[in-house]
mmCIF file of C-alpha atoms in Angstrom:
data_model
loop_
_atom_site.group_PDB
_atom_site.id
_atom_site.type_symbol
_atom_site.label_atom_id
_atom_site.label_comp_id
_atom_site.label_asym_id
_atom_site.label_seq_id
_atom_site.Cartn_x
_atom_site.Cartn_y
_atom_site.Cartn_z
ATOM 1 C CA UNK A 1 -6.974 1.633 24.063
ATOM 2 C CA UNK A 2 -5.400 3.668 21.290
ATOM 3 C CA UNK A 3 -4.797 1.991 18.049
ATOM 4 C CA UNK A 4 -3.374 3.040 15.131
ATOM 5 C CA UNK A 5 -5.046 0.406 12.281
ATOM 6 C CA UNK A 6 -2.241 -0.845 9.671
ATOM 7 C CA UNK A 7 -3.639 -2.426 6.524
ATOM 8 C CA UNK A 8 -3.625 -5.481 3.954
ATOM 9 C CA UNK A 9 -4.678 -8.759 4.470
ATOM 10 C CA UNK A 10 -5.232 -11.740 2.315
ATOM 11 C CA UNK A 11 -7.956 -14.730 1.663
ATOM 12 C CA UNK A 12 -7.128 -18.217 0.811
ATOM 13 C CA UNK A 13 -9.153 -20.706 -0.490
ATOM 14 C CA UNK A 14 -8.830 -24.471 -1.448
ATOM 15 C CA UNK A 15 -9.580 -25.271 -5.247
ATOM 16 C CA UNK A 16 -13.546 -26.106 -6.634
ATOM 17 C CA UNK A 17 -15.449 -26.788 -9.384
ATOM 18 C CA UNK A 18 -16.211 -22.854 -10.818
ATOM 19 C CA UNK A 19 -19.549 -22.604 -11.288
ATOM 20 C CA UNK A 20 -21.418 -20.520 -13.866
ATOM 21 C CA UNK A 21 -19.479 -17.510 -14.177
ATOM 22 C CA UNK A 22 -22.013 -14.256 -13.079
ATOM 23 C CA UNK A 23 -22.603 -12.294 -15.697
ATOM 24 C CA UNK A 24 -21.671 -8.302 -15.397
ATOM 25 C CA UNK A 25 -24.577 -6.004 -14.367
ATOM 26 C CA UNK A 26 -23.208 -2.877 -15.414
ATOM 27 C CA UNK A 27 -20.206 -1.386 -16.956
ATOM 28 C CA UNK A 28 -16.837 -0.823 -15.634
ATOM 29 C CA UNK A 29 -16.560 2.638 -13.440
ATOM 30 C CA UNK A 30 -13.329 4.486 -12.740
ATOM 31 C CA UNK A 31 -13.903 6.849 -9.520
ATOM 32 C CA UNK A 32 -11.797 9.338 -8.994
ATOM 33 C CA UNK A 33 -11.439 9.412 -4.533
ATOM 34 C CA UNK A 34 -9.665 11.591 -2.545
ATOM 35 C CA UNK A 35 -6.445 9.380 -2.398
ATOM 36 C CA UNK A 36 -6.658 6.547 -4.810
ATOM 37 C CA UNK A 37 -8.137 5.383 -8.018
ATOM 38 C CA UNK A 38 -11.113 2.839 -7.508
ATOM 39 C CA UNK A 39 -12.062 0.778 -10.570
ATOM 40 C CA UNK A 40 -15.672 -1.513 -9.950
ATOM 41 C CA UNK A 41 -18.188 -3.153 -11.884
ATOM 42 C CA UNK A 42 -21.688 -5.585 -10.711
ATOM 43 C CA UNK A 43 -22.022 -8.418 -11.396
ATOM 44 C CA UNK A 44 -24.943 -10.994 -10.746
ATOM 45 C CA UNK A 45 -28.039 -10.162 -8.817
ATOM 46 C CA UNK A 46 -30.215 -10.268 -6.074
ATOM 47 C CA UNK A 47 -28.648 -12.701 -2.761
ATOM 48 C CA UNK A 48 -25.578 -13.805 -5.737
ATOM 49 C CA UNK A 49 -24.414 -9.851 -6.753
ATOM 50 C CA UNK A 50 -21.038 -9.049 -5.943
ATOM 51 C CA UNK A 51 -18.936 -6.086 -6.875
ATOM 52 C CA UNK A 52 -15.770 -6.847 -7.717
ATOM 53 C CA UNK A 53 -13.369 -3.479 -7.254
ATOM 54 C CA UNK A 54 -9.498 -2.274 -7.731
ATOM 55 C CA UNK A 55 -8.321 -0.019 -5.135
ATOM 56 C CA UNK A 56 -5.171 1.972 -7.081
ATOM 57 C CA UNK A 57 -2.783 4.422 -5.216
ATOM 58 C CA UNK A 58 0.297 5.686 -7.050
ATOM 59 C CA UNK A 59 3.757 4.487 -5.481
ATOM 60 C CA UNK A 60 2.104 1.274 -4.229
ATOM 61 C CA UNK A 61 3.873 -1.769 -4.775
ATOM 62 C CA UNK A 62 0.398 -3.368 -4.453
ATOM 63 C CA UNK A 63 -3.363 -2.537 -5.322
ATOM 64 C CA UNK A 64 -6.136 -3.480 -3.404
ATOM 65 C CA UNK A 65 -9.048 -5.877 -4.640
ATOM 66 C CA UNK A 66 -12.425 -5.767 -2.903
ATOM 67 C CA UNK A 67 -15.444 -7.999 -3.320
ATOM 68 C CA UNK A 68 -18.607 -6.707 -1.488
ATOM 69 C CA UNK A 69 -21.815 -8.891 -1.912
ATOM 70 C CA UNK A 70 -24.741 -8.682 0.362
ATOM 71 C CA UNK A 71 -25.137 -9.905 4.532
ATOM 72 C CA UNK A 72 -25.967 -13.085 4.890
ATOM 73 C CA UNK A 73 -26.640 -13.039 8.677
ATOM 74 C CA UNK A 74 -23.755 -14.442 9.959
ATOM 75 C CA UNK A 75 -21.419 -11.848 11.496
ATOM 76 C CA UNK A 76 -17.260 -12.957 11.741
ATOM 77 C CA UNK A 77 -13.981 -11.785 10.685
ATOM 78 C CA UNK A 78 -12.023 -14.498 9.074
ATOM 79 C CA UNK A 79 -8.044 -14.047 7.965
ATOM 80 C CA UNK A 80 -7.194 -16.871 4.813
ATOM 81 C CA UNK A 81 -6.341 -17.021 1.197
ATOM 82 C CA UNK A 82 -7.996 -15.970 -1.755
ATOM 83 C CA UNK A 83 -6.701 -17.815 -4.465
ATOM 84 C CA UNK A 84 -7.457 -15.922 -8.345
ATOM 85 C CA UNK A 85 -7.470 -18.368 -11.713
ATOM 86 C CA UNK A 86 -7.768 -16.829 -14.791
ATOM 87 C CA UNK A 87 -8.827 -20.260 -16.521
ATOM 88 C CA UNK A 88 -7.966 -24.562 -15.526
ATOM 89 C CA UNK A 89 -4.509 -24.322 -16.711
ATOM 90 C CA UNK A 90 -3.268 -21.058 -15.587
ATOM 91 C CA UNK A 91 -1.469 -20.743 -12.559
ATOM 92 C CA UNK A 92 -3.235 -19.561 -9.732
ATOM 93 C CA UNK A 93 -2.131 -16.163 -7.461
ATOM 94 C CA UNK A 94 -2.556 -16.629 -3.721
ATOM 95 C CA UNK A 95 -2.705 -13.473 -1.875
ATOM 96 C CA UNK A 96 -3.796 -13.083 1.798
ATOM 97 C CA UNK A 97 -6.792 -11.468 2.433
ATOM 98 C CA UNK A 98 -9.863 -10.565 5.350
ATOM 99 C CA UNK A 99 -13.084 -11.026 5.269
ATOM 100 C CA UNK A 100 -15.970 -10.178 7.259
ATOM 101 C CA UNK A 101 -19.733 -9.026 7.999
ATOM 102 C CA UNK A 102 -21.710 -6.974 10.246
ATOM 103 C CA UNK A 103 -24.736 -6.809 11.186
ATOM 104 C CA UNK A 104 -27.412 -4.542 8.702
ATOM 105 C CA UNK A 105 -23.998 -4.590 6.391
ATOM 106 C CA UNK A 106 -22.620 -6.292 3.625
ATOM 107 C CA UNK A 107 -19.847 -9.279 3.439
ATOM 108 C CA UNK A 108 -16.410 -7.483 2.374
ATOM 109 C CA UNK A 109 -13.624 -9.487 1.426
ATOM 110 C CA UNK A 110 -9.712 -7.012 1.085
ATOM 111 C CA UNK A 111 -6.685 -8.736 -0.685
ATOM 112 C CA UNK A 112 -3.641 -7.415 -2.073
ATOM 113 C CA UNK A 113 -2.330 -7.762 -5.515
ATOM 114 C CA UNK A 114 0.899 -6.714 -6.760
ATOM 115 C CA UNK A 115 1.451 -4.765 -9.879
ATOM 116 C CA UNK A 116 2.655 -8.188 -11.913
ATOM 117 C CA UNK A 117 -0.078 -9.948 -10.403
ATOM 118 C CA UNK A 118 -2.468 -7.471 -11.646
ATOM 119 C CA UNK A 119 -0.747 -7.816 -15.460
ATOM 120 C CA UNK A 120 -1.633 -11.242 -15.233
ATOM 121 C CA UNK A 121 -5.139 -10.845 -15.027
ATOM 122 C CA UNK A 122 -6.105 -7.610 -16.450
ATOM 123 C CA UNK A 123 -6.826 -9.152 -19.585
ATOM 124 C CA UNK A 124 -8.384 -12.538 -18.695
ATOM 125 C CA UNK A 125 -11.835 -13.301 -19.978
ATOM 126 C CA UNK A 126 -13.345 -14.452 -16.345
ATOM 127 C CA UNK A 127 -12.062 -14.927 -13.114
ATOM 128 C CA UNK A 128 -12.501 -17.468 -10.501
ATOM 129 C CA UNK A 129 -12.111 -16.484 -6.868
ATOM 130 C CA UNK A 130 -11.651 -19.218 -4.265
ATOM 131 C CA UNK A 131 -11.983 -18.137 -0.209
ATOM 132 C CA UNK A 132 -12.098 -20.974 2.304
ATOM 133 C CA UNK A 133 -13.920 -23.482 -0.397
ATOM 134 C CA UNK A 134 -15.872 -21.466 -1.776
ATOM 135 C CA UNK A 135 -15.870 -20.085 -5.452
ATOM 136 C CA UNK A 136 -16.893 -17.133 -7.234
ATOM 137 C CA UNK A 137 -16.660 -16.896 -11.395
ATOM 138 C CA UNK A 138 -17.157 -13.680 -12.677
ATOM 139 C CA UNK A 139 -17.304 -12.971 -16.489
ATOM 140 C CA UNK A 140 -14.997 -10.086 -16.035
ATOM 141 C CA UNK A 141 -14.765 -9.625 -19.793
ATOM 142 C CA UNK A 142 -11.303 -8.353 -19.460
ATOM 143 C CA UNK A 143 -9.846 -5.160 -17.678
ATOM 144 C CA UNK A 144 -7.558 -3.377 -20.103
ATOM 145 C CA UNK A 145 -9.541 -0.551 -21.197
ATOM 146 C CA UNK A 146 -10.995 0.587 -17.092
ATOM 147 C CA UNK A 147 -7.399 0.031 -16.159
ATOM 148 C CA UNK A 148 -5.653 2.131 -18.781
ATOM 149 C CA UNK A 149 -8.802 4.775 -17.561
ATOM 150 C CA UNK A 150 -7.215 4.518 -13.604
ATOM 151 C CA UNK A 151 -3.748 5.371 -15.044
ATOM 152 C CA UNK A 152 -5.343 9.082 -16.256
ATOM 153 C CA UNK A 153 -6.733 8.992 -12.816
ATOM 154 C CA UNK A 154 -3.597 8.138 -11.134
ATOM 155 C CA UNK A 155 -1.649 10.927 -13.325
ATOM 156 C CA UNK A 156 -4.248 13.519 -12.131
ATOM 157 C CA UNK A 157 -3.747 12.402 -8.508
ATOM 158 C CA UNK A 158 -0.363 12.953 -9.019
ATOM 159 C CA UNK A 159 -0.663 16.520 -10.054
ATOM 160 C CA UNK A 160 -2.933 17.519 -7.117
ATOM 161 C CA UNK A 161 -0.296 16.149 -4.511
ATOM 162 C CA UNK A 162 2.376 18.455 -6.383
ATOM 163 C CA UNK A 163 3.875 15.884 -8.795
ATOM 164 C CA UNK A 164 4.942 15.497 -11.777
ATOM 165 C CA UNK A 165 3.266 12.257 -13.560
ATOM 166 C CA UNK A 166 6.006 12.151 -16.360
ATOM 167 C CA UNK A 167 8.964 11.973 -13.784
ATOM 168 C CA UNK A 168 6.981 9.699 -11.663
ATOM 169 C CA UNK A 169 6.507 7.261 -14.435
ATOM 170 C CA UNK A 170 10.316 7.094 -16.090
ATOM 171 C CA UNK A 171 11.320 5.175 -12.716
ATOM 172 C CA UNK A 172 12.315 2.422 -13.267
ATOM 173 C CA UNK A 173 12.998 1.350 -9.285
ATOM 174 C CA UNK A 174 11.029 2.789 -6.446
ATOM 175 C CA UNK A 175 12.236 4.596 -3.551
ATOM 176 C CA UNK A 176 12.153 1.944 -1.381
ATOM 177 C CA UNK A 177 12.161 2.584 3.124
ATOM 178 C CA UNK A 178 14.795 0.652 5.455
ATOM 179 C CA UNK A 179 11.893 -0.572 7.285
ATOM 180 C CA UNK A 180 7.846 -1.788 7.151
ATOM 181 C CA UNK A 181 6.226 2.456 7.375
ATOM 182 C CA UNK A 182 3.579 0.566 9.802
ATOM 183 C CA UNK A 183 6.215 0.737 12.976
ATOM 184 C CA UNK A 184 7.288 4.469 11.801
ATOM 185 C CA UNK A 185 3.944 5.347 13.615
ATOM 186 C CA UNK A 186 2.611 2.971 16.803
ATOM 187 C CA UNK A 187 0.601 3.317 19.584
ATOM 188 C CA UNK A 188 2.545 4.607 21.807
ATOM 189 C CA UNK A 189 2.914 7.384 19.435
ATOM 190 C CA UNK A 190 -0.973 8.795 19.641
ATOM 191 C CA UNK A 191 -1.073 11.748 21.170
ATOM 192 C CA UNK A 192 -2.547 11.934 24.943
ATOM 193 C CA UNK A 193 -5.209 14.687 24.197
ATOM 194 C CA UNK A 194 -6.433 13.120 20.969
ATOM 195 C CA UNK A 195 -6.970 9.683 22.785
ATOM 196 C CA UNK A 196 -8.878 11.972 25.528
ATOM 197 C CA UNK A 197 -11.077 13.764 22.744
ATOM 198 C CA UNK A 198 -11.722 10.418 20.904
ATOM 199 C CA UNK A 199 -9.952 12.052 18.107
ATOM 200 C CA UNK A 200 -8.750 9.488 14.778
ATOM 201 C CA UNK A 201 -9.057 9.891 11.028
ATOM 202 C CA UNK A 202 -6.308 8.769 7.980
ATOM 203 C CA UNK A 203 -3.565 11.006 7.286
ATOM 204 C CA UNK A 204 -2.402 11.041 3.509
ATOM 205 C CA UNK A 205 1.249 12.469 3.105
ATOM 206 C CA UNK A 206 4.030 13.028 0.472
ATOM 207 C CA UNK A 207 7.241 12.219 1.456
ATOM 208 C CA UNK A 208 9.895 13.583 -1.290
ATOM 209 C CA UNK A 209 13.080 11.456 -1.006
ATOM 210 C CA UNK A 210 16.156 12.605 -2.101
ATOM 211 C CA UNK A 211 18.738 10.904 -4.466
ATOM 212 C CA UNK A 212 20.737 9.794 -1.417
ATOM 213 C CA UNK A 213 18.018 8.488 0.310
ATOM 214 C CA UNK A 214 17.119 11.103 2.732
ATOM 215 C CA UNK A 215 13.699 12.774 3.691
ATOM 216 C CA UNK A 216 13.611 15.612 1.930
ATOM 217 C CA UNK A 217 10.025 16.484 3.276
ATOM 218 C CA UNK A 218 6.828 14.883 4.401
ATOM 219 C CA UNK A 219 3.565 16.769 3.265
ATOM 220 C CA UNK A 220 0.135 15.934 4.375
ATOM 221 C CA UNK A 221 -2.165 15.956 1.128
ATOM 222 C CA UNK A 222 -5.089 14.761 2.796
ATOM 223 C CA UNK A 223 -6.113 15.552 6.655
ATOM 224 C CA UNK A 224 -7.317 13.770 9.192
ATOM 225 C CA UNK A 225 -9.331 16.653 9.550
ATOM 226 C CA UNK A 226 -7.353 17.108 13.310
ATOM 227 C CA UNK A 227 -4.333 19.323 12.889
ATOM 228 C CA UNK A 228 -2.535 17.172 16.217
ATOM 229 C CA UNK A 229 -3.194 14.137 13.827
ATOM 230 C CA UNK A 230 -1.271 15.603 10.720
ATOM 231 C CA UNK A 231 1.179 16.996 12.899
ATOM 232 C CA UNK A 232 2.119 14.596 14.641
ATOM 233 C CA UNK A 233 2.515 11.930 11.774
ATOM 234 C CA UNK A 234 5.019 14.072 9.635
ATOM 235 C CA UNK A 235 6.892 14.882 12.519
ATOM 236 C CA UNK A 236 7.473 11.096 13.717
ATOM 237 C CA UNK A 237 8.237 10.425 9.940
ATOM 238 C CA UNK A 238 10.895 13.194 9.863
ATOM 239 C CA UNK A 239 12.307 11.685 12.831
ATOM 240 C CA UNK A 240 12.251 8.148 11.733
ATOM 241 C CA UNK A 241 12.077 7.475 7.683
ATOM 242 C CA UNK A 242 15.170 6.382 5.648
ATOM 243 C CA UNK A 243 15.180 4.789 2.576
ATOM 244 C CA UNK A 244 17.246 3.604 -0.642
ATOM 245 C CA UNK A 245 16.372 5.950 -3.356
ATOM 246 C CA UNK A 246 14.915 5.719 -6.481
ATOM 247 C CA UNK A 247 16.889 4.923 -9.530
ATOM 248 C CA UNK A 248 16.399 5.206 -13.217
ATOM 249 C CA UNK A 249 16.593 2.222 -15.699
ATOM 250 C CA UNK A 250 20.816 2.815 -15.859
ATOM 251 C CA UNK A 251 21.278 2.130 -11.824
ATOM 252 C CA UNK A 252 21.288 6.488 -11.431
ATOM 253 C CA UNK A 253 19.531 7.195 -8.305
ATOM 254 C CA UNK A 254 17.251 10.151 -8.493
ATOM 255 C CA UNK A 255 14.993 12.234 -6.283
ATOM 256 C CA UNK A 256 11.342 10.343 -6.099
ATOM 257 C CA UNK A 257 8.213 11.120 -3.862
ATOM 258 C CA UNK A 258 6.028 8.012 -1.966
ATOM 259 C CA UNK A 259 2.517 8.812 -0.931
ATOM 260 C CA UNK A 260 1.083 6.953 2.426
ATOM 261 C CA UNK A 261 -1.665 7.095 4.516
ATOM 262 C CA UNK A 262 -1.782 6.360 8.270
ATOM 263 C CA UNK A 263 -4.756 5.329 10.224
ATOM 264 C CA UNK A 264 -5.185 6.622 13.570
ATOM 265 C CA UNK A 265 -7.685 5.364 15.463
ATOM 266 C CA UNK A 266 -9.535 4.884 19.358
ATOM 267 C CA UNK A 267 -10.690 1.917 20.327
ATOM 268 C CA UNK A 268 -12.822 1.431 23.154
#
């Protein structure tokens, strides 16, 4: 059965004691990938090391946090909270999240953060992460300086998808679409001879949206690497996409771009 994967979950978690916070194991990286910004540093070792990483994509309302520690030999997906403190009296953010582990892998928990979210705690000494009772305290150390490295990341991005950084950044209100982009694309939608050859893969695009709201034109800036997948996604886009536009800080709506990816993908 054809599926075409959509994306962010959260994990919740019930307050605990934090225990000793895990110390970093290396510095902060910034890695430049093909369609976002990933920021990551160790921490701990051995059976306790996690990685703790930032997923960044330009025009996204929210980033994506990561935690990968080792398998424990238990293999599930579970769908909760993961609740983030920043110290006993702040307030906490909830965000939804999924975890899971596979065999001969490692345990992977994805949340979402917004962009406020992410102000809250970019500067925090430690974090505490809470998932279905249990508790992770990293000595984070604070995230200012890696962060203000993804935003020199994020501009270059920005230029290699044909935009201009400087415009980009004096919005003051994104482009925003009529509807959730997940049901612009569905299942019904994958295309008969790319179910038949097994073919999936993510499709990055630019959509440039003009200052009344309208598709001005959907580019694919990173393939699928199956011309019927890239295709086929701008071309239900075109059909479907509307948005309100972009506007500067004085209310004056202006022409904007939004970059996406779609997942196509064949299940068994």
């Amino acid at each position: 059965m054809p599926l075409i994967a959509a994306v962010l979950a959260t994990i919740v978690g019930q307050s605990a004691a934090a225990p000793a916070p895990l110390k970093p194991a290396g510095s902060w990286v910034v890695d430049y990938a093909d369609n976002a910004c990933n920021v990551a540093r160790s921490f701990g070792a051995g059976d306790q090391q996690v990685v703790f990483a930032l997923t960044l994509m330009p025009g996204r309302d929210h980033n994506q946090i990561v935690l990968n520690r080792p398998y424990d030999g238990k293999e599930r997906i579970r769908k909760s909270d993961l609740v983030i403190t920043t110290g006993p009296d702040s307030p906490p953010i909830t965000t939804p999240a999924i975890s899971g582990s596979v065999k001969a892998g490692n345990r992977l928990l994805h949340a979402t953060i917004s962009a406020e979210e992410l102000a809250r705690i970019e500067g925090a000494k430690s974090l505490t992460l809470t998932h279905r009772g249990e508790v992770i305290h990293l000595a984070t150390n604070g995230m200012k300086a890696p962060l203000a490295a993804a935003l020199t990341c994020e501009d270059d991005l920005i230029r290699s998808w044909g935009g201009d950084p400087a415009a980009f950044r004096s919005i003051a209100v994104r482009a925003k679409a009529a509807e959730n982009p997940a049901r612009w694309v569905t299942n019904d939608d994958y295309p008969s001879e790319s179910v038949a050859m097994g073919e999936g893969g993510t499709v990055g695009v630019r959509l440039d949206i003009g200052a009344d709201g309208k598709l001005l034109n959907c580019t694919v800036i990173s393939s699928s690497t199956f011309a019927r997948l890239d295709q086929q996604t701008c071309a239900l886009i075109r059909k479907r996409v509307r948005y309100e536009p972009a506007r500067l800080a004085d209310g004056t709506p202006v022409v904007s771009s939004s970059f996406l990816r779609f997942r196509w993908q064949v299940l068994d």
